[in-house]
Amino acid sequence: MSTFDVMKARSNFPSLNTGYIFADNAGGSQAIKGVVDRISDYLLNTNVQLGAGYSISVLSTKRALVEAPTEAAKFVNAISPDEIVFGGSSTMNLENLARGLEPGIQAGDEFIVAAEHEANIGPWRKLAARRGAVLKYWNATQTYPNNPFSVSLKIEDLLPLISSKTRIIAFAACSNVLGSIVPVRDIVQAARATAKEQGAVKVEICLDCVAFAPHRLIDVQYWDVDFCVLSFYKICGPHTSALYIRSSALMASVTSMTHHFLKMEHKSYKIQPGGPSYELIYGTTAVIPYLLSLTPSNTLAASFDAIAAYEQTLLEPLMTYLTAPAQVARGVRIVGEEKVDLSRVPTISFVVVGDKPMKSKDIAHIFDHKGGVGVRHGYFYAYSLIDGLSPKIDPGDGVVRISLVHYNTVQEVNRIIEILAEILGA
């Protein structure tokens, strides 16, 4: 395994030169200079209408409609760039997907959704209401007996929800609040086997990889999923999203949302009503070269292996501090699993309860007041997850979330711990 050079990685991010500690990366990472350069290059040199025959338009079209989907297809290991569609956000992409699937949904069909980020719940809830389908929730359940907030998704809680009427199963590869990675392939295999046993005719699986993509390698073919969404602004890129649609689902399940005279049944562009921000999607083509530069192996697998191993050095001291007996006695409770291993990313959420409770808002404010550290509180659009915790917490106040990525340093973690010690000792 390659040794990860964090300072080499940091040199690609001009914003890190300020010394500010970015610890809200699950909400959006910093952008590499290569992304900004490509956005600027597109706007300054190829900002013309696509599809024309003159040379600048030919180059612009190649950048936006060939290079960008080709790179995104590599990132998720899709078979073809035709399986990639871009949109302003993952929420928008999944809403468009639900609209594209709508004509094939029958009354009584069942959608199973994990109670996590609303982007992969809301579109299915609204689709169910429009078509008379039934929505079932796969809820995270308690893992450690001494911490009621130590919840995680478990396969054994999913399988009983599957019936002969199951049509859609939607969940996240990694929780943006809990920080836990689920075994996607195991879940998909078990779900498909159970659906077959129950006599389900057609089950399609929609995977949210927004919180997963910054930390681990995506492989839609190995996982056997039908749909997969990610946001490039979580992986050092611009604020745009890519949606993978398996070619078979593209042909058999998804109907077109584009103009009636555009014939593109075999391309995911069929659920892209109007053009995306072309300069932004061209900017995404800088992400893979950056990731490949992180190890000598020049493969995404090697880069993500190195990232995963390095990020454990960020996770370990922070988790150790927050779960130490003194902090537990103070009322600190991890929201999620209290472990340090490769099934977890360095996104740690917690609350302070007990005899001396503290509002999450107040804790986040102290970080901001001290200056130089960005930490956030709230429900992070995982409203169903936060609202379902027991004992109840106010979703408006939510949890404190410290979310780190591969450009953060151990020194930054130590500073965060210093501030936590001041807050919790007050």
Short mmCIF file of N, CA, C and O in Angstrom, two decimals, residues 249-378:
data_model
loop_
_atom_site.label_atom_id
_atom_site.label_comp_id
_atom_site.label_asym_id
_atom_site.label_seq_id
_atom_site.Cartn_x
_atom_site.Cartn_y
_atom_site.Cartn_z
N ALA A 249 -31.84 -0.63 -17.61
CA ALA A 249 -32.91 0.16 -17.00
C ALA A 249 -33.23 1.38 -17.86
O ALA A 249 -34.39 1.81 -17.95
N LEU A 250 -32.22 1.93 -18.49
CA LEU A 250 -32.38 3.09 -19.35
C LEU A 250 -33.36 2.77 -20.49
O LEU A 250 -34.22 3.57 -20.85
N MET A 251 -33.22 1.57 -21.03
CA MET A 251 -34.06 1.17 -22.16
C MET A 251 -35.43 0.69 -21.73
O MET A 251 -36.44 0.98 -22.37
N ALA A 252 -35.49 -0.05 -20.61
CA ALA A 252 -36.73 -0.74 -20.25
C ALA A 252 -37.58 0.00 -19.22
O ALA A 252 -38.79 -0.25 -19.14
N SER A 253 -36.98 0.89 -18.43
CA SER A 253 -37.71 1.50 -17.31
C SER A 253 -37.88 3.00 -17.40
O SER A 253 -38.88 3.54 -16.94
N VAL A 254 -36.88 3.70 -17.92
CA VAL A 254 -36.85 5.15 -17.87
C VAL A 254 -37.43 5.75 -19.15
O VAL A 254 -36.96 5.44 -20.25
N THR A 255 -38.43 6.59 -18.99
CA THR A 255 -39.03 7.28 -20.13
C THR A 255 -38.40 8.66 -20.29
O THR A 255 -37.85 9.23 -19.36
N SER A 256 -38.51 9.20 -21.48
CA SER A 256 -37.84 10.46 -21.79
C SER A 256 -38.57 11.66 -21.22
O SER A 256 -39.79 11.72 -21.18
N MET A 257 -37.77 12.63 -20.76
CA MET A 257 -38.29 13.91 -20.27
C MET A 257 -37.86 15.06 -21.18
O MET A 257 -38.11 16.23 -20.87
N THR A 258 -37.19 14.74 -22.27
CA THR A 258 -36.67 15.78 -23.16
C THR A 258 -37.71 16.13 -24.23
O THR A 258 -38.81 15.58 -24.27
N HIS A 259 -37.35 17.03 -25.11
CA HIS A 259 -38.25 17.44 -26.19
C HIS A 259 -38.64 16.24 -27.04
O HIS A 259 -37.83 15.34 -27.27
N HIS A 260 -39.87 16.26 -27.52
CA HIS A 260 -40.42 15.09 -28.21
C HIS A 260 -39.65 14.71 -29.47
O HIS A 260 -39.65 13.56 -29.90
N PHE A 261 -38.97 15.68 -30.07
CA PHE A 261 -38.26 15.41 -31.32
C PHE A 261 -36.84 14.91 -31.11
O PHE A 261 -36.14 14.60 -32.07
N LEU A 262 -36.40 14.83 -29.86
CA LEU A 262 -35.06 14.30 -29.57
C LEU A 262 -35.16 12.80 -29.34
O LEU A 262 -35.81 12.34 -28.40
N LYS A 263 -34.54 12.03 -30.19
CA LYS A 263 -34.61 10.57 -30.11
C LYS A 263 -33.32 10.04 -29.48
O LYS A 263 -32.28 9.98 -30.13
N MET A 264 -33.39 9.67 -28.22
CA MET A 264 -32.19 9.20 -27.53
C MET A 264 -32.59 8.20 -26.45
O MET A 264 -32.27 8.35 -25.27
N GLU A 265 -33.29 7.17 -26.86
CA GLU A 265 -33.77 6.17 -25.91
C GLU A 265 -32.65 5.42 -25.21
O GLU A 265 -32.83 4.91 -24.11
N HIS A 266 -31.50 5.36 -25.84
CA HIS A 266 -30.40 4.57 -25.28
C HIS A 266 -29.42 5.43 -24.48
O HIS A 266 -28.39 4.92 -24.02
N LYS A 267 -29.73 6.72 -24.30
CA LYS A 267 -28.82 7.60 -23.56
C LYS A 267 -29.52 8.20 -22.35
O LYS A 267 -30.70 8.55 -22.41
N SER A 268 -28.75 8.35 -21.26
CA SER A 268 -29.34 8.89 -20.04
C SER A 268 -29.70 10.36 -20.18
O SER A 268 -30.41 10.92 -19.34
N TYR A 269 -29.25 11.00 -21.24
CA TYR A 269 -29.65 12.38 -21.52
C TYR A 269 -31.17 12.51 -21.59
O TYR A 269 -31.72 13.59 -21.44
N LYS A 270 -31.86 11.38 -21.76
CA LYS A 270 -33.31 11.39 -21.89
C LYS A 270 -34.00 11.92 -20.63
O LYS A 270 -35.15 12.34 -20.69
N ILE A 271 -33.32 11.90 -19.47
CA ILE A 271 -33.92 12.49 -18.27
C ILE A 271 -33.17 13.76 -17.84
O ILE A 271 -33.18 14.13 -16.68
N GLN A 272 -32.56 14.40 -18.82
CA GLN A 272 -31.90 15.68 -18.57
C GLN A 272 -32.65 16.76 -19.34
O GLN A 272 -32.30 17.09 -20.47
N PRO A 273 -33.73 17.31 -18.75
CA PRO A 273 -34.54 18.30 -19.47
C PRO A 273 -33.84 19.66 -19.51
O PRO A 273 -33.95 20.47 -18.59
N GLY A 274 -33.10 19.89 -20.56
CA GLY A 274 -32.30 21.10 -20.66
C GLY A 274 -30.85 20.81 -20.34
O GLY A 274 -30.52 19.81 -19.69
N GLY A 275 -29.98 21.68 -20.78
CA GLY A 275 -28.55 21.46 -20.58
C GLY A 275 -28.09 21.80 -19.18
O GLY A 275 -28.63 22.70 -18.54
N PRO A 276 -27.11 21.07 -18.68
CA PRO A 276 -26.52 21.40 -17.38
C PRO A 276 -25.56 22.58 -17.53
O PRO A 276 -25.42 23.14 -18.62
N SER A 277 -24.88 22.93 -16.46
CA SER A 277 -23.87 23.98 -16.52
C SER A 277 -22.62 23.37 -17.15
O SER A 277 -21.87 22.64 -16.50
N TYR A 278 -22.40 23.67 -18.42
CA TYR A 278 -21.34 22.98 -19.16
C TYR A 278 -19.95 23.26 -18.62
O TYR A 278 -19.08 22.39 -18.63
N GLU A 279 -19.72 24.48 -18.14
CA GLU A 279 -18.40 24.76 -17.59
C GLU A 279 -18.15 23.95 -16.33
O GLU A 279 -17.01 23.53 -16.06
N LEU A 280 -19.20 23.69 -15.55
CA LEU A 280 -19.03 22.91 -14.33
C LEU A 280 -18.78 21.44 -14.65
O LEU A 280 -17.92 20.81 -14.02
N ILE A 281 -19.52 20.89 -15.59
CA ILE A 281 -19.30 19.47 -15.88
C ILE A 281 -17.94 19.25 -16.54
O ILE A 281 -17.30 18.21 -16.33
N TYR A 282 -17.47 20.26 -17.30
CA TYR A 282 -16.11 20.14 -17.82
C TYR A 282 -15.11 20.21 -16.66
O TYR A 282 -14.09 19.52 -16.66
N GLY A 283 -15.40 21.02 -15.67
CA GLY A 283 -14.54 21.10 -14.49
C GLY A 283 -14.38 19.77 -13.78
O GLY A 283 -13.33 19.50 -13.18
N THR A 284 -15.39 18.90 -13.86
CA THR A 284 -15.29 17.60 -13.20
C THR A 284 -14.19 16.72 -13.79
O THR A 284 -13.72 15.79 -13.13
N THR A 285 -13.77 17.01 -15.01
CA THR A 285 -12.75 16.17 -15.65
C THR A 285 -11.38 16.31 -15.00
O THR A 285 -10.46 15.54 -15.31
N ALA A 286 -11.23 17.27 -14.10
CA ALA A 286 -9.95 17.43 -13.39
C ALA A 286 -9.87 16.54 -12.15
O ALA A 286 -8.79 16.38 -11.58
N VAL A 287 -11.00 15.97 -11.73
CA VAL A 287 -11.02 15.22 -10.47
C VAL A 287 -10.22 13.93 -10.55
O VAL A 287 -9.39 13.64 -9.68
N ILE A 288 -10.44 13.13 -11.58
CA ILE A 288 -9.72 11.86 -11.68
C ILE A 288 -8.21 12.07 -11.82
O ILE A 288 -7.44 11.39 -11.12
N PRO A 289 -7.73 12.96 -12.68
CA PRO A 289 -6.27 13.17 -12.72
C PRO A 289 -5.69 13.54 -11.35
O PRO A 289 -4.58 13.09 -11.01
N TYR A 290 -6.41 14.36 -10.59
CA TYR A 290 -5.93 14.69 -9.24
C TYR A 290 -5.86 13.44 -8.38
O TYR A 290 -4.83 13.18 -7.72
N LEU A 291 -6.90 12.65 -8.36
CA LEU A 291 -6.91 11.44 -7.53
C LEU A 291 -5.80 10.47 -7.95
O LEU A 291 -5.14 9.87 -7.09
N LEU A 292 -5.59 10.34 -9.24
CA LEU A 292 -4.54 9.44 -9.72
C LEU A 292 -3.15 9.92 -9.30
O LEU A 292 -2.23 9.10 -9.13
N SER A 293 -3.00 11.21 -9.12
CA SER A 293 -1.69 11.77 -8.75
C SER A 293 -1.30 11.47 -7.30
O SER A 293 -0.15 11.69 -6.91
N LEU A 294 -2.24 10.95 -6.51
CA LEU A 294 -1.98 10.78 -5.09
C LEU A 294 -1.11 9.57 -4.77
O LEU A 294 -0.55 9.48 -3.67
N THR A 295 -0.99 8.62 -5.71
CA THR A 295 -0.12 7.45 -5.49
C THR A 295 0.65 7.14 -6.77
O THR A 295 0.19 7.48 -7.87
N PRO A 296 1.79 6.49 -6.64
CA PRO A 296 2.56 6.14 -7.84
C PRO A 296 1.87 5.12 -8.74
O PRO A 296 2.20 5.00 -9.92
N SER A 297 0.92 4.37 -8.19
CA SER A 297 0.26 3.30 -8.95
C SER A 297 -0.59 3.82 -10.09
O SER A 297 -0.86 3.11 -11.05
N ASN A 298 -1.05 5.06 -9.97
CA ASN A 298 -1.83 5.69 -11.02
C ASN A 298 -3.13 4.94 -11.31
O ASN A 298 -3.56 4.82 -12.46
N THR A 299 -3.77 4.43 -10.25
CA THR A 299 -5.09 3.81 -10.38
C THR A 299 -6.01 4.38 -9.31
O THR A 299 -5.55 4.75 -8.23
N LEU A 300 -7.29 4.42 -9.62
CA LEU A 300 -8.25 4.90 -8.63
C LEU A 300 -8.31 3.98 -7.42
O LEU A 300 -8.45 4.43 -6.29
N ALA A 301 -8.18 2.68 -7.67
CA ALA A 301 -8.21 1.72 -6.55
C ALA A 301 -7.09 1.99 -5.57
O ALA A 301 -7.30 2.02 -4.34
N ALA A 302 -5.88 2.22 -6.07
CA ALA A 302 -4.74 2.48 -5.20
C ALA A 302 -4.93 3.81 -4.46
O ALA A 302 -4.61 3.92 -3.26
N SER A 303 -5.44 4.81 -5.15
CA SER A 303 -5.64 6.12 -4.51
C SER A 303 -6.65 6.03 -3.38
O SER A 303 -6.43 6.56 -2.29
N PHE A 304 -7.76 5.35 -3.62
CA PHE A 304 -8.77 5.24 -2.57
C PHE A 304 -8.32 4.34 -1.43
O PHE A 304 -8.70 4.55 -0.28
N ASP A 305 -7.51 3.34 -1.72
CA ASP A 305 -6.93 2.53 -0.64
C ASP A 305 -6.05 3.40 0.25
O ASP A 305 -6.09 3.31 1.49
N ALA A 306 -5.24 4.26 -0.38
CA ALA A 306 -4.35 5.15 0.38
C ALA A 306 -5.17 6.18 1.17
O ALA A 306 -4.86 6.47 2.33
N ILE A 307 -6.21 6.72 0.55
CA ILE A 307 -7.08 7.67 1.24
C ILE A 307 -7.74 7.02 2.44
O ILE A 307 -7.76 7.59 3.54
N ALA A 308 -8.27 5.82 2.26
CA ALA A 308 -8.97 5.13 3.35
C ALA A 308 -8.04 4.87 4.52
O ALA A 308 -8.41 5.08 5.69
N ALA A 309 -6.84 4.41 4.22
CA ALA A 309 -5.88 4.12 5.30
C ALA A 309 -5.47 5.40 6.03
O ALA A 309 -5.40 5.43 7.26
N TYR A 310 -5.22 6.45 5.27
CA TYR A 310 -4.81 7.72 5.89
C TYR A 310 -5.93 8.29 6.76
O TYR A 310 -5.68 8.79 7.87
N GLU A 311 -7.14 8.24 6.27
CA GLU A 311 -8.26 8.84 7.01
C GLU A 311 -8.51 8.15 8.36
O GLU A 311 -9.08 8.77 9.26
N GLN A 312 -8.05 6.92 8.49
CA GLN A 312 -8.16 6.26 9.80
C GLN A 312 -7.31 6.97 10.85
O GLN A 312 -7.66 6.99 12.03
N THR A 313 -6.23 7.60 10.41
CA THR A 313 -5.38 8.33 11.36
C THR A 313 -6.05 9.62 11.82
O THR A 313 -5.65 10.20 12.84
N LEU A 314 -7.04 10.09 11.07
CA LEU A 314 -7.84 11.25 11.49
C LEU A 314 -8.99 10.82 12.39
O LEU A 314 -9.31 11.49 13.37
N LEU A 315 -9.57 9.71 12.03
CA LEU A 315 -10.73 9.19 12.77
C LEU A 315 -10.35 8.73 14.17
O LEU A 315 -11.07 9.02 15.15
N GLU A 316 -9.22 8.03 14.28
CA GLU A 316 -8.87 7.36 15.54
C GLU A 316 -8.74 8.32 16.73
O GLU A 316 -9.38 8.10 17.78
N PRO A 317 -7.96 9.40 16.64
CA PRO A 317 -7.82 10.26 17.83
C PRO A 317 -9.11 10.97 18.20
O PRO A 317 -9.41 11.16 19.39
N LEU A 318 -9.91 11.36 17.21
CA LEU A 318 -11.15 12.07 17.50
C LEU A 318 -12.18 11.15 18.13
O LEU A 318 -12.82 11.50 19.13
N MET A 319 -12.31 9.94 17.58
CA MET A 319 -13.26 8.98 18.16
C MET A 319 -12.81 8.54 19.54
O MET A 319 -13.63 8.40 20.47
N THR A 320 -11.50 8.34 19.72
CA THR A 320 -10.97 7.94 21.02
C THR A 320 -11.29 9.00 22.07
O THR A 320 -11.69 8.68 23.20
N TYR A 321 -11.11 10.27 21.71
CA TYR A 321 -11.40 11.34 22.66
C TYR A 321 -12.88 11.38 23.02
O TYR A 321 -13.25 11.46 24.20
N LEU A 322 -13.74 11.36 22.01
CA LEU A 322 -15.17 11.53 22.25
C LEU A 322 -15.81 10.35 22.99
O LEU A 322 -16.85 10.51 23.64
N THR A 323 -15.20 9.18 22.89
CA THR A 323 -15.77 8.00 23.57
C THR A 323 -15.02 7.63 24.85
O THR A 323 -15.32 6.60 25.46
N ALA A 324 -14.07 8.46 25.26
CA ALA A 324 -13.33 8.21 26.50
C ALA A 324 -14.29 8.30 27.69
O ALA A 324 -15.30 9.02 27.64
N PRO A 325 -14.03 7.59 28.79
CA PRO A 325 -14.92 7.59 29.95
C PRO A 325 -15.29 8.99 30.44
O PRO A 325 -16.43 9.24 30.83
N ALA A 326 -14.33 9.91 30.41
CA ALA A 326 -14.60 11.26 30.91
C ALA A 326 -15.66 11.95 30.05
O ALA A 326 -16.54 12.66 30.57
N GLN A 327 -15.58 11.76 28.74
CA GLN A 327 -16.56 12.39 27.85
C GLN A 327 -17.93 11.70 27.95
O GLN A 327 -18.98 12.36 27.90
N VAL A 328 -17.91 10.40 28.10
CA VAL A 328 -19.18 9.67 28.27
C VAL A 328 -19.87 10.13 29.55
O VAL A 328 -21.08 10.39 29.57
N ALA A 329 -19.10 10.28 30.63
CA ALA A 329 -19.66 10.77 31.89
C ALA A 329 -20.19 12.20 31.74
O ALA A 329 -21.17 12.58 32.40
N ARG A 330 -19.56 12.98 30.86
CA ARG A 330 -19.99 14.37 30.63
C ARG A 330 -21.30 14.42 29.84
O ARG A 330 -21.99 15.44 29.83
N GLY A 331 -21.65 13.31 29.17
CA GLY A 331 -22.89 13.26 28.41
C GLY A 331 -22.71 13.20 26.90
O GLY A 331 -23.69 13.28 26.16
N VAL A 332 -21.47 13.04 26.44
CA VAL A 332 -21.22 12.93 25.00
C VAL A 332 -21.69 11.56 24.51
O VAL A 332 -21.34 10.53 25.07
N ARG A 333 -22.49 11.57 23.44
CA ARG A 333 -22.96 10.33 22.84
C ARG A 333 -22.74 10.42 21.33
O ARG A 333 -23.21 11.36 20.68
N ILE A 334 -22.02 9.46 20.80
CA ILE A 334 -21.82 9.38 19.36
C ILE A 334 -23.15 9.01 18.71
O ILE A 334 -23.85 8.11 19.17
N VAL A 335 -23.50 9.69 17.65
CA VAL A 335 -24.65 9.33 16.84
C VAL A 335 -24.12 8.50 15.68
O VAL A 335 -23.58 9.03 14.71
N GLY A 336 -24.23 7.19 15.82
CA GLY A 336 -23.62 6.26 14.89
C GLY A 336 -22.80 5.25 15.66
O GLY A 336 -22.85 5.18 16.89
N GLU A 337 -22.02 4.48 14.94
CA GLU A 337 -21.23 3.42 15.57
C GLU A 337 -19.92 3.97 16.13
O GLU A 337 -19.24 4.77 15.48
N GLU A 338 -19.56 3.49 17.31
CA GLU A 338 -18.39 4.00 18.03
C GLU A 338 -17.16 3.16 17.73
O GLU A 338 -16.55 2.59 18.63
N LYS A 339 -16.79 3.10 16.48
CA LYS A 339 -15.66 2.24 16.14
C LYS A 339 -14.72 2.93 15.17
O LYS A 339 -15.08 3.92 14.52
N VAL A 340 -13.52 2.39 15.11
CA VAL A 340 -12.50 2.90 14.19
C VAL A 340 -12.03 1.74 13.34
O VAL A 340 -11.24 0.90 13.78
N ASP A 341 -12.54 1.66 12.14
CA ASP A 341 -12.07 0.67 11.17
C ASP A 341 -12.53 1.12 9.79
O ASP A 341 -13.14 2.18 9.63
N LEU A 342 -12.24 0.31 8.79
CA LEU A 342 -12.49 0.73 7.42
C LEU A 342 -13.96 0.71 7.04
O LEU A 342 -14.31 1.07 5.91
N SER A 343 -14.82 0.28 7.95
CA SER A 343 -16.26 0.36 7.70
C SER A 343 -16.82 1.71 8.12
O SER A 343 -18.04 1.91 8.11
N ARG A 344 -15.91 2.63 8.45
CA ARG A 344 -16.34 3.96 8.90
C ARG A 344 -15.45 5.02 8.27
O ARG A 344 -14.25 4.82 8.10
N VAL A 345 -16.04 6.16 7.92
CA VAL A 345 -15.27 7.29 7.40
C VAL A 345 -15.16 8.33 8.52
O VAL A 345 -15.89 8.27 9.51
N PRO A 346 -14.25 9.31 8.37
CA PRO A 346 -14.06 10.29 9.45
C PRO A 346 -15.13 11.38 9.48
O PRO A 346 -14.83 12.59 9.49
N THR A 347 -16.37 10.95 9.45
CA THR A 347 -17.52 11.82 9.69
C THR A 347 -18.10 11.40 11.03
O THR A 347 -18.64 10.30 11.14
N ILE A 348 -17.96 12.24 12.03
CA ILE A 348 -18.38 11.90 13.39
C ILE A 348 -19.44 12.89 13.85
O ILE A 348 -19.21 14.10 13.86
N SER A 349 -20.59 12.36 14.23
CA SER A 349 -21.67 13.18 14.77
C SER A 349 -21.89 12.82 16.23
O SER A 349 -21.75 11.66 16.62
N PHE A 350 -22.24 13.81 17.03
CA PHE A 350 -22.48 13.55 18.45
C PHE A 350 -23.45 14.57 19.03
O PHE A 350 -23.71 15.63 18.44
N VAL A 351 -23.98 14.22 20.19
CA VAL A 351 -24.80 15.13 20.98
C VAL A 351 -24.25 15.13 22.40
O VAL A 351 -23.48 14.23 22.79
N VAL A 352 -24.61 16.14 23.18
CA VAL A 352 -24.24 16.19 24.59
C VAL A 352 -25.54 16.22 25.39
O VAL A 352 -26.31 17.18 25.30
N VAL A 353 -25.78 15.16 26.15
CA VAL A 353 -27.02 15.00 26.91
C VAL A 353 -26.68 14.83 28.39
O VAL A 353 -25.56 15.10 28.81
N GLY A 354 -27.65 14.39 29.18
CA GLY A 354 -27.38 14.11 30.59
C GLY A 354 -27.66 15.29 31.50
O GLY A 354 -28.49 16.15 31.20
N ASP A 355 -26.92 15.33 32.64
CA ASP A 355 -27.15 16.35 33.65
C ASP A 355 -26.77 17.76 33.18
O ASP A 355 -27.33 18.75 33.65
N LYS A 356 -25.80 17.85 32.30
CA LYS A 356 -25.37 19.15 31.78
C LYS A 356 -25.43 19.14 30.25
O LYS A 356 -24.40 19.20 29.57
N PRO A 357 -26.63 19.06 29.71
CA PRO A 357 -26.75 18.99 28.25
C PRO A 357 -26.31 20.29 27.59
O PRO A 357 -26.33 21.37 28.21
N MET A 358 -25.90 20.19 26.35
CA MET A 358 -25.55 21.37 25.57
C MET A 358 -26.25 21.30 24.23
O MET A 358 -26.38 20.22 23.64
N LYS A 359 -26.70 22.44 23.75
CA LYS A 359 -27.28 22.48 22.42
C LYS A 359 -26.18 22.33 21.37
O LYS A 359 -25.09 22.89 21.52
N SER A 360 -26.48 21.56 20.36
CA SER A 360 -25.51 21.39 19.27
C SER A 360 -25.17 22.73 18.63
O SER A 360 -24.02 22.97 18.25
N LYS A 361 -26.16 23.60 18.53
CA LYS A 361 -25.94 24.92 17.96
C LYS A 361 -24.88 25.68 18.74
O LYS A 361 -24.01 26.35 18.15
N ASP A 362 -24.94 25.59 20.07
CA ASP A 362 -23.99 26.33 20.91
C ASP A 362 -22.58 25.80 20.74
O ASP A 362 -21.61 26.56 20.75
N ILE A 363 -22.45 24.49 20.61
CA ILE A 363 -21.12 23.88 20.44
C ILE A 363 -20.51 24.34 19.11
O ILE A 363 -19.35 24.76 19.05
N ALA A 364 -21.31 24.28 18.04
CA ALA A 364 -20.81 24.72 16.74
C ALA A 364 -20.43 26.20 16.76
O ALA A 364 -19.43 26.61 16.15
N HIS A 365 -21.21 26.99 17.49
CA HIS A 365 -20.94 28.43 17.57
C HIS A 365 -19.61 28.71 18.27
O HIS A 365 -18.87 29.63 17.87
N ILE A 366 -19.28 27.92 19.29
CA ILE A 366 -18.02 28.13 20.00
C ILE A 366 -16.84 27.88 19.07
O ILE A 366 -15.85 28.62 19.07
N PHE A 367 -16.94 26.85 18.24
CA PHE A 367 -15.88 26.60 17.25
C PHE A 367 -15.71 27.81 16.35
O PHE A 367 -14.60 28.26 16.06
N ASP A 368 -16.83 28.35 15.90
CA ASP A 368 -16.78 29.51 15.01
C ASP A 368 -16.25 30.74 15.74
O ASP A 368 -15.46 31.52 15.19
N HIS A 369 -16.68 30.92 16.99
CA HIS A 369 -16.27 32.08 17.77
C HIS A 369 -14.76 32.09 18.01
O HIS A 369 -14.12 33.14 18.01
N LYS A 370 -14.21 30.91 18.23
CA LYS A 370 -12.76 30.83 18.45
C LYS A 370 -11.98 31.09 17.17
O LYS A 370 -10.80 31.41 17.22
N GLY A 371 -12.65 30.94 16.05
CA GLY A 371 -12.04 31.27 14.78
C GLY A 371 -11.15 30.17 14.23
O GLY A 371 -10.51 29.43 14.95
N GLY A 372 -11.20 30.06 12.92
CA GLY A 372 -10.28 29.15 12.26
C GLY A 372 -10.72 27.72 12.11
O GLY A 372 -9.99 26.90 11.56
N VAL A 373 -11.94 27.37 12.59
CA VAL A 373 -12.43 26.00 12.47
C VAL A 373 -13.89 26.02 12.03
O VAL A 373 -14.72 26.68 12.67
N GLY A 374 -14.21 25.31 10.98
CA GLY A 374 -15.58 25.23 10.50
C GLY A 374 -16.21 23.91 10.87
O GLY A 374 -15.84 22.86 10.33
N VAL A 375 -17.15 23.93 11.81
CA VAL A 375 -17.90 22.76 12.25
C VAL A 375 -19.38 23.12 12.19
O VAL A 375 -19.75 24.27 12.44
N ARG A 376 -20.22 22.15 11.89
CA ARG A 376 -21.63 22.47 11.66
C ARG A 376 -22.54 21.63 12.54
O ARG A 376 -22.17 20.53 12.98
N HIS A 377 -23.75 22.13 12.77
CA HIS A 377 -24.77 21.37 13.49
C HIS A 377 -26.04 21.32 12.65
O HIS A 377 -26.22 22.10 11.71
N GLY A 378 -26.95 20.40 12.99
CA GLY A 378 -28.23 20.34 12.29
C GLY A 378 -28.62 18.91 11.98
O GLY A 378 -28.12 17.96 12.58
#
